[in-house]
């Protein structure tokens, strides 16, 4: 089946640091990828839709200058949290859309980001 | 607007009990898809099922079963003979119309005690 690899799985860094998270589709091409954020004991909230070769579409309330998304190839999307602060600490998870009629979105294993 | 409601925040059962997780959805689209995902403590999302709006047949997969009722806009999930390994957060989700966006419910945390 389709596999999505997300890296790193865990990041701990100081406030003010920029952090890059990668999302790769390993055995299929993904023209569309999604980035979600999940705060502790809460649901997954869609942050943005990433389309290969074009600008990402951000959901209302998500700062595009804060969360930079790049989808330069059909197998890789990156999310960069710029100048991260403690309130950005969260679980970030990506998914890649496929034409699989049974399971159209395949999720990475997530990145747990902790900003000190 | 699309919305998914999981009214049960937490459920605690003893092993071998049956448990039903409720999911109610809202959409104006006639074509939509409903999903259930399991999120164990490790955090990854495990896909359980997808059902389209034109298929109201109930589904059974091992100890899992799903009841889709368009009349009540519900897509409930039942685990029979629950096991400790079933302890997780379960999310119901929806995509509607031509959108690929998944709208998640707030999740139900299931604790199965030995």
CSV table of C-alpha atoms in Angstrom, one decimal:
chain,number,residue,atom,x,y,z
A,1,UNK,CA,0.0,0.0,0.0
A,2,UNK,CA,0.9,3.7,-0.2
A,3,UNK,CA,3.5,4.8,2.4
A,4,UNK,CA,4.0,8.3,3.6
A,5,UNK,CA,7.2,9.0,5.5
A,6,UNK,CA,7.3,12.0,7.9
A,7,UNK,CA,10.6,13.2,9.4
A,8,UNK,CA,11.6,14.0,12.0
A,9,UNK,CA,9.3,12.2,14.4
A,10,UNK,CA,10.2,14.4,17.3
A,11,UNK,CA,11.9,17.8,17.7
A,12,UNK,CA,12.8,19.7,20.8
A,13,UNK,CA,14.4,23.2,20.2
A,14,UNK,CA,14.7,26.6,21.6
A,15,UNK,CA,12.3,29.5,21.1
A,16,UNK,CA,13.2,31.5,18.0
A,17,UNK,CA,14.4,28.5,16.0
A,18,UNK,CA,13.0,27.6,12.6
A,19,UNK,CA,12.0,23.9,12.2
A,20,UNK,CA,11.5,22.0,9.0
A,21,UNK,CA,9.3,19.0,8.7
A,22,UNK,CA,9.4,16.7,5.7
A,23,UNK,CA,6.6,14.6,4.3
A,24,UNK,CA,7.5,12.1,1.5
A,25,UNK,CA,5.3,9.8,-0.5
A,26,UNK,CA,7.6,6.7,-0.9
A,27,UNK,CA,5.9,4.6,-3.5
A,28,UNK,CA,3.5,6.9,-5.3
A,29,UNK,CA,3.2,10.5,-6.6
A,30,UNK,CA,1.2,12.9,-4.6
A,31,UNK,CA,0.1,16.1,-6.3
A,32,UNK,CA,-1.7,17.1,-3.2
A,33,UNK,CA,-0.6,16.9,0.4
A,34,UNK,CA,-2.2,18.2,3.5
A,35,UNK,CA,-0.8,19.5,6.8
A,36,UNK,CA,-2.7,19.1,10.1
A,37,UNK,CA,-2.0,20.3,13.6
A,38,UNK,CA,-3.2,18.6,16.7
A,39,UNK,CA,-2.9,20.1,20.2
A,40,UNK,CA,-3.0,17.7,23.2
A,41,UNK,CA,-6.3,16.0,23.6
A,42,UNK,CA,-7.8,17.8,20.7
A,43,UNK,CA,-8.8,16.9,17.2
A,44,UNK,CA,-6.8,17.3,14.0
A,45,UNK,CA,-7.2,20.7,12.4
A,46,UNK,CA,-6.3,21.2,8.7
A,47,UNK,CA,-3.6,23.9,8.4
A,48,UNK,CA,-3.1,24.0,4.6
A,49,UNK,CA,-3.4,22.1,1.4
A,50,UNK,CA,-0.1,21.8,-0.5
A,51,UNK,CA,-0.2,21.4,-4.3
A,52,UNK,CA,2.9,20.4,-6.3
A,53,UNK,CA,4.3,23.3,-8.2
A,54,UNK,CA,2.0,26.0,-6.8
A,55,UNK,CA,1.4,28.0,-3.7
A,56,UNK,CA,-0.2,26.3,-0.7
A,57,UNK,CA,-3.8,27.1,0.3
A,58,UNK,CA,-4.0,28.0,4.0
A,59,UNK,CA,-7.0,27.6,6.2
A,60,UNK,CA,-8.5,30.6,7.9
A,61,UNK,CA,-6.5,31.7,10.9
A,62,UNK,CA,-3.2,30.0,9.8
A,63,UNK,CA,-0.4,32.4,9.3
A,64,UNK,CA,1.3,31.6,5.9
A,65,UNK,CA,4.4,33.6,6.8
A,66,UNK,CA,4.7,31.6,10.0
A,67,UNK,CA,4.1,28.2,8.5
A,68,UNK,CA,5.9,28.0,5.2
A,69,UNK,CA,5.0,25.1,2.9
A,70,UNK,CA,6.9,24.0,-0.1
A,71,UNK,CA,5.8,21.2,-2.5
A,72,UNK,CA,8.6,21.2,-5.0
A,73,UNK,CA,8.2,17.7,-6.2
A,74,UNK,CA,5.5,15.0,-6.6
A,75,UNK,CA,6.9,13.1,-3.6
A,76,UNK,CA,8.0,15.8,-1.1
A,77,UNK,CA,6.2,18.6,0.8
A,78,UNK,CA,7.9,20.5,3.6
A,79,UNK,CA,6.5,22.5,6.4
A,80,UNK,CA,8.8,25.1,8.0
A,81,UNK,CA,7.7,26.6,11.3
A,82,UNK,CA,9.6,29.9,11.3
A,83,UNK,CA,10.8,31.5,14.6
A,84,UNK,CA,9.0,28.9,16.6
A,85,UNK,CA,7.6,29.8,20.0
A,86,UNK,CA,6.2,27.6,22.8
A,87,UNK,CA,2.7,28.1,21.6
A,88,UNK,CA,3.7,26.4,18.4
A,89,UNK,CA,4.4,23.2,20.3
A,90,UNK,CA,2.1,20.6,18.9
A,91,UNK,CA,1.7,17.4,16.9
A,92,UNK,CA,2.0,18.0,13.2
A,93,UNK,CA,0.9,15.4,10.8
A,94,UNK,CA,0.9,15.3,7.0
A,95,UNK,CA,-1.2,13.3,4.5
A,96,UNK,CA,-0.8,12.6,0.8
A,97,UNK,CA,-3.8,12.2,-1.5
A,98,UNK,CA,-3.9,9.3,-3.9
A,99,UNK,CA,-6.3,8.0,-6.4
A,100,UNK,CA,-6.9,5.0,-4.1
A,101,UNK,CA,-10.6,4.8,-4.1
A,102,UNK,CA,-10.7,2.9,-0.7
A,103,UNK,CA,-8.2,5.1,1.2
A,104,UNK,CA,-7.6,8.3,-0.6
A,105,UNK,CA,-5.5,10.0,2.1
A,106,UNK,CA,-2.4,8.3,3.6
A,107,UNK,CA,-1.0,9.8,6.7
A,108,UNK,CA,2.6,10.2,7.9
A,109,UNK,CA,3.4,9.1,11.5
A,110,UNK,CA,3.5,12.7,12.7
A,111,UNK,CA,6.1,15.1,14.2
A,112,UNK,CA,5.9,16.0,17.9
A,113,UNK,CA,7.3,19.5,18.1
A,114,UNK,CA,8.3,20.9,21.5
A,115,UNK,CA,9.6,24.5,21.8
A,116,UNK,CA,11.3,25.4,25.0
B,1,UNK,CA,-20.8,23.8,5.9
B,2,UNK,CA,-19.5,20.4,6.9
B,3,UNK,CA,-19.3,19.3,10.5
B,4,UNK,CA,-18.7,16.1,12.4
B,5,UNK,CA,-19.8,15.6,15.9
B,6,UNK,CA,-18.6,13.0,18.3
B,7,UNK,CA,-20.5,13.7,21.5
B,8,UNK,CA,-18.7,11.0,23.6
B,9,UNK,CA,-15.5,12.5,24.8
B,10,UNK,CA,-14.3,9.5,26.8
B,11,UNK,CA,-15.6,6.0,27.2
B,12,UNK,CA,-14.3,3.4,29.7
B,13,UNK,CA,-15.2,-0.3,29.4
B,14,UNK,CA,-14.0,-3.5,30.8
B,15,UNK,CA,-12.4,-6.0,28.5
B,16,UNK,CA,-14.8,-8.1,26.5
B,17,UNK,CA,-17.6,-5.6,26.7
B,18,UNK,CA,-19.1,-4.3,23.4
B,19,UNK,CA,-18.8,-0.6,22.9
B,20,UNK,CA,-20.3,1.8,20.3
B,21,UNK,CA,-18.8,5.1,19.3
B,22,UNK,CA,-21.2,7.6,17.9
B,23,UNK,CA,-20.7,9.9,15.0
B,24,UNK,CA,-23.1,12.4,13.6
B,25,UNK,CA,-22.3,14.4,10.5
B,26,UNK,CA,-23.6,17.5,8.6
B,27,UNK,CA,-23.3,18.3,5.0
B,28,UNK,CA,-25.4,19.7,2.2
B,29,UNK,CA,-23.6,17.7,-0.5
B,30,UNK,CA,-25.3,14.6,-1.8
B,31,UNK,CA,-21.9,13.0,-2.5
B,32,UNK,CA,-19.7,12.6,0.5
B,33,UNK,CA,-17.4,10.1,2.2
B,34,UNK,CA,-17.2,9.1,5.9
B,35,UNK,CA,-14.2,7.7,7.6
B,36,UNK,CA,-13.1,6.2,10.9
B,37,UNK,CA,-9.5,6.5,12.1
B,38,UNK,CA,-7.8,5.1,15.2
B,39,UNK,CA,-5.0,7.1,16.9
B,40,UNK,CA,-3.1,5.0,19.5
B,41,UNK,CA,-0.9,6.7,22.1
B,42,UNK,CA,2.0,6.6,19.7
B,43,UNK,CA,0.2,9.2,17.6
B,44,UNK,CA,-0.1,7.8,14.1
B,45,UNK,CA,-3.5,7.6,12.4
B,46,UNK,CA,-4.7,4.2,11.4
B,47,UNK,CA,-7.3,4.1,8.7
B,48,UNK,CA,-10.2,1.8,9.6
B,49,UNK,CA,-12.9,2.4,7.0
B,50,UNK,CA,-14.3,4.6,4.3
B,51,UNK,CA,-17.9,4.7,3.3
B,52,UNK,CA,-19.5,6.7,0.5
B,53,UNK,CA,-22.9,8.4,0.7
B,54,UNK,CA,-24.6,6.0,-1.7
B,55,UNK,CA,-23.7,2.9,0.1
B,56,UNK,CA,-25.8,2.4,3.3
B,57,UNK,CA,-24.8,-1.2,3.8
B,58,UNK,CA,-23.5,-1.9,7.2
B,59,UNK,CA,-20.0,-3.4,7.3
B,60,UNK,CA,-18.4,-5.9,9.5
B,61,UNK,CA,-14.7,-6.5,9.7
B,62,UNK,CA,-13.7,-8.9,12.4
B,63,UNK,CA,-14.7,-7.4,15.8
B,64,UNK,CA,-15.4,-4.0,14.1
B,65,UNK,CA,-18.8,-3.1,12.6
B,66,UNK,CA,-20.2,0.1,11.3
B,67,UNK,CA,-23.8,1.3,11.0
B,68,UNK,CA,-24.4,4.0,8.4
B,69,UNK,CA,-27.9,5.7,8.6
B,70,UNK,CA,-28.5,8.6,6.3
B,71,UNK,CA,-31.9,9.2,7.9
B,72,UNK,CA,-30.2,10.2,11.1
B,73,UNK,CA,-26.9,11.4,9.5
B,74,UNK,CA,-25.0,8.9,11.7
B,75,UNK,CA,-22.1,6.6,11.1
B,76,UNK,CA,-21.6,4.7,14.3
B,77,UNK,CA,-18.8,2.3,15.1
B,78,UNK,CA,-19.1,-0.8,17.3
B,79,UNK,CA,-16.3,-2.9,18.7
B,80,UNK,CA,-17.4,-6.2,20.0
B,81,UNK,CA,-15.6,-8.1,22.7
B,82,UNK,CA,-13.2,-5.2,23.3
B,83,UNK,CA,-9.6,-5.7,24.1
B,84,UNK,CA,-7.0,-3.6,25.9
B,85,UNK,CA,-5.2,-3.0,22.6
B,86,UNK,CA,-8.4,-1.2,21.4
B,87,UNK,CA,-7.6,1.6,23.8
B,88,UNK,CA,-7.0,4.7,21.6
B,89,UNK,CA,-8.7,7.9,20.4
B,90,UNK,CA,-11.1,7.2,17.5
B,91,UNK,CA,-11.9,9.9,15.0
B,92,UNK,CA,-14.8,10.1,12.6
B,93,UNK,CA,-14.2,12.2,9.6
B,94,UNK,CA,-15.9,13.5,6.4
B,95,UNK,CA,-15.1,14.7,3.0
B,96,UNK,CA,-17.8,16.2,0.9
B,97,UNK,CA,-18.4,17.2,-2.7
B,98,UNK,CA,-15.3,17.7,-4.8
B,99,UNK,CA,-13.1,18.6,-1.8
B,100,UNK,CA,-10.4,16.3,-0.6
B,101,UNK,CA,-10.3,18.0,2.8
B,102,UNK,CA,-11.0,15.8,5.8
B,103,UNK,CA,-13.2,17.3,8.4
B,104,UNK,CA,-12.5,15.5,11.7
B,105,UNK,CA,-14.7,15.1,14.7
B,106,UNK,CA,-13.4,15.9,18.1
B,107,UNK,CA,-12.6,12.3,18.8
B,108,UNK,CA,-13.6,9.7,21.4
B,109,UNK,CA,-11.0,8.4,23.8
B,110,UNK,CA,-11.7,4.7,24.5
B,111,UNK,CA,-10.1,3.1,27.5
B,112,UNK,CA,-10.5,-0.7,27.7
B,113,UNK,CA,-9.5,-1.9,31.2
B,114,UNK,CA,-8.4,-5.5,31.8
